[in-house]
Amino acid sequence: MSANTTARTVRRRSLRIAVAALTAAAGLTLTACSGSDANTEPAGQSDAGMAVESSGTGSSAKEQGSGAQADSGAKTDAKTDGKGGAAAKKPGTNGAGSGGSGSGVDRCHTSGLKAAFATGEDATPDPNAGGSTTTSVVLTNKGSRTCKIGGFPGVDLKSENGGERWSLARSSAKHGSITLAPGDSTDFTINVALTKEEEGFYQPAFADITPPNETKSITIKWPWGTLVDQRSATHPATFVNPIG
């Protein structure tokens, strides 16, 4: 074999070895890449991530479900409270009603009262005192139940034949109310301007006493003398004060 032939053979072998080496290296590179892909498994991670998200969603769904149940519970509670409230309201209403009646204190009605002028020595108005003297009317609970009374009574003076009437004005005094048990009494005063003059006077014979908030009156005899006739006066000296 010639030297040239030997040289060519050596070069071919070298080329084959180089190609084989490159091929092997390429194969190793591809295998390594494929192995990396297999180890990395992005799809599996993506699936796992989806599974986690799905699990999270499921957890969120459970929480929402719990929230929904809580809302449902709130609604149920609201209904229960509503029923409880309604149930409580009924006794409340009944309680209020029975509280009003349970207290047993209604206003005093004319039919349950007795009226009379106080006529003791200290109760007699001074005929010489002019408009600064007073007379008292006593109101007594003659009924069997406690009642409440307060404010201004109506007082209408009238003559013997009833033709001359005088509805007395009221003072500006403040007033409250008082509770009267059966047999208890209270009173109110009337400022009176008595006179001995034979002119410009008014002689009452009776007084119609109308308790506050009532329309019926109690008629009692007028026990005193004549009054200065001020029926048309703007600020008469004879006027009514509140009860108590």
XYZ file of C-alpha atoms in Angstrom:
244
model
C 0.000 0.000 0.000
C 1.324 3.350 -0.999
C 1.881 6.245 1.369
C -0.821 8.326 -0.249
C -3.360 5.550 0.129
C -2.464 5.172 3.767
C -2.815 8.875 4.391
C -6.233 8.965 2.801
C -7.348 5.999 4.849
C -6.181 7.629 8.042
C -8.051 10.850 7.196
C -11.277 8.961 6.465
C -11.009 7.105 9.755
C -10.383 10.340 11.572
C -13.414 11.933 9.921
C -15.616 8.941 10.827
C -14.395 9.076 14.391
C -15.086 12.803 14.520
C -18.529 12.384 13.035
C -19.249 9.534 15.394
C -18.081 11.656 18.283
C -20.258 14.544 17.184
C -23.218 12.237 16.722
C -22.687 10.759 20.150
C -22.381 14.177 21.660
C -25.531 15.299 19.908
C -27.298 12.194 21.127
C -26.173 12.873 24.665
C -27.294 16.474 24.375
C -30.729 15.425 23.122
C -30.969 12.797 25.834
C -30.040 15.326 28.463
C -32.627 17.764 27.132
C -35.220 15.032 27.001
C -34.337 13.980 30.516
C -34.608 17.551 31.720
C -38.008 17.844 30.135
C -39.073 14.602 31.704
C -37.860 15.701 35.124
C -39.265 19.201 34.839
C -42.716 18.034 33.683
C -44.225 21.522 33.189
C -47.501 19.975 32.155
C -47.557 18.003 35.366
C -46.735 21.133 37.342
C -49.358 22.983 35.428
C -51.792 20.232 36.243
C -50.651 20.256 39.818
C -51.003 24.016 39.855
C -54.466 23.697 38.416
C -55.183 21.071 40.988
C -53.987 23.435 43.691
C -56.011 26.258 42.235
C -58.918 23.912 41.895
C -58.410 22.909 45.480
C -58.205 26.563 46.383
C -61.339 27.230 44.445
C -62.943 24.321 46.181
C -61.847 25.743 49.506
C -63.106 29.115 48.416
C -66.299 27.492 47.323
C -66.589 25.871 50.719
C -65.959 29.202 52.363
C -68.526 30.785 50.122
C -70.753 27.877 50.918
C -70.134 28.525 54.588
C -70.847 32.142 53.939
C -74.008 31.177 52.152
C -74.882 28.939 55.046
C -74.058 31.776 57.392
C -76.258 34.048 55.341
C -78.901 31.392 55.409
C -78.378 31.119 59.137
C -78.645 34.869 59.449
C -81.859 34.775 57.512
C -83.059 31.966 59.692
C -81.986 33.904 62.739
C -83.694 36.971 61.340
C -86.826 34.971 60.868
C -86.460 33.546 64.316
C -85.776 36.992 65.695
C -88.665 38.266 63.695
C -90.900 35.637 65.169
C -89.385 36.203 68.553
C -89.805 39.920 68.071
C -93.379 39.479 67.010
C -93.953 37.152 69.896
C -92.283 39.638 72.195
C -94.287 42.433 70.676
C -97.578 40.806 71.507
C -96.785 40.501 75.189
C -95.337 43.991 74.989
C -98.577 45.278 73.595
C -100.534 43.272 76.091
C -98.117 44.374 78.760
C -98.594 47.969 77.746
C -102.292 47.459 77.772
C -102.268 45.615 81.035
C -99.709 48.118 82.305
C -102.167 50.886 81.699
C -105.029 48.960 83.180
C -102.715 47.155 85.592
C -101.815 50.481 87.118
C -105.573 50.829 87.677
C -105.326 54.587 87.364
C -107.906 56.072 85.054
C -108.920 59.697 85.161
C -111.565 60.677 87.650
C -115.000 60.848 86.100
C -117.822 63.080 87.195
C -119.910 60.085 88.248
C -117.203 58.990 90.707
C -116.690 62.378 92.358
C -118.446 64.421 94.998
C -118.016 68.215 95.145
C -118.659 70.641 97.983
C -117.544 74.096 99.114
C -115.284 74.043 102.142
C -117.306 75.869 104.768
C -115.212 75.696 107.926
C -114.197 78.868 109.749
C -110.868 79.068 107.966
C -112.557 78.386 104.621
C -114.960 81.311 104.803
C -113.870 84.072 102.407
C -113.395 87.524 103.915
C -116.098 89.834 102.520
C -113.859 92.840 103.192
C -110.841 91.469 101.359
C -111.996 92.296 97.874
C -110.390 90.154 95.148
C -107.658 88.754 97.333
C -109.896 86.319 99.185
C -110.580 82.763 98.112
C -113.030 79.945 98.571
C -112.227 76.257 98.184
C -114.110 73.473 96.443
C -113.348 69.982 97.728
C -113.483 67.022 95.308
C -113.776 63.545 96.854
C -113.392 60.175 95.164
C -116.615 58.452 96.087
C -116.001 55.483 93.804
C -114.406 52.105 94.534
C -111.352 52.604 92.308
C -108.335 54.857 92.448
C -108.405 57.636 89.877
C -106.214 60.498 88.737
C -107.237 64.124 88.408
C -105.407 67.297 87.470
C -105.727 70.559 85.622
C -108.460 73.173 85.636
C -112.064 72.338 86.396
C -114.823 74.259 84.755
C -116.831 76.521 87.069
C -120.085 78.098 85.932
C -121.972 80.264 88.378
C -125.683 80.656 87.806
C -128.506 82.620 89.318
C -131.540 81.286 91.162
C -133.591 80.800 88.031
C -130.535 79.822 86.004
C -130.958 82.682 83.563
C -127.795 84.571 84.612
C -124.660 82.495 84.051
C -121.002 83.303 84.562
C -118.300 80.986 83.262
C -115.271 81.830 85.346
C -111.906 82.532 83.770
C -108.809 80.477 84.647
C -105.591 81.635 86.220
C -102.182 81.223 84.605
C -100.931 78.903 87.374
C -99.130 75.692 86.422
C -100.747 72.423 87.308
C -99.995 68.732 87.652
C -102.113 65.777 88.636
C -102.982 63.913 91.800
C -104.080 60.338 92.447
C -107.117 59.798 94.608
C -107.734 56.479 96.310
C -111.354 55.725 97.225
C -112.427 58.219 99.877
C -109.480 60.584 99.235
C -110.054 64.268 98.546
C -108.332 67.169 96.851
C -109.420 70.746 96.265
C -109.045 73.840 94.144
C -109.551 77.485 94.990
C -111.580 80.241 93.424
C -110.446 83.802 93.839
C -113.548 85.843 94.589
C -114.284 89.552 94.668
C -117.098 89.895 97.175
C -119.023 93.127 97.505
C -121.651 94.685 99.755
C -122.669 97.222 97.178
C -126.236 97.103 95.946
C -125.244 98.106 92.412
C -122.954 96.307 90.003
C -123.105 93.012 91.764
C -123.835 89.454 90.790
C -125.562 87.063 93.142
C -124.839 83.402 92.377
C -127.205 80.726 93.654
C -125.385 77.643 92.337
C -122.063 76.573 90.899
C -121.728 73.919 88.207
C -118.402 72.128 88.723
C -117.090 70.187 85.708
C -114.027 67.983 86.429
C -111.130 68.200 83.938
C -111.741 66.374 80.641
C -115.356 65.709 81.583
C -118.547 67.073 80.053
C -120.968 66.404 82.909
C -121.004 68.710 85.898
C -121.879 68.572 89.578
C -124.185 71.323 90.785
C -123.618 72.651 94.305
C -125.112 75.569 96.215
C -123.259 78.866 96.434
C -122.842 79.541 100.166
C -121.413 83.070 100.014
C -122.643 86.579 99.326
C -122.648 88.749 96.221
C -119.744 89.203 93.790
C -118.587 92.239 91.890
C -120.150 91.767 88.469
C -117.184 91.400 86.126
C -118.639 88.984 83.652
C -117.520 91.142 80.736
C -114.120 92.089 82.201
C -110.890 91.020 80.487
C -109.126 90.297 83.783
C -111.848 89.664 86.371
C -110.956 89.421 90.058
C -113.055 86.249 90.330
C -111.328 83.295 88.621
C -110.492 79.595 89.000
C -107.162 78.035 90.050
C -106.008 74.497 89.151
C -106.660 71.382 91.200
C -104.177 70.610 93.931
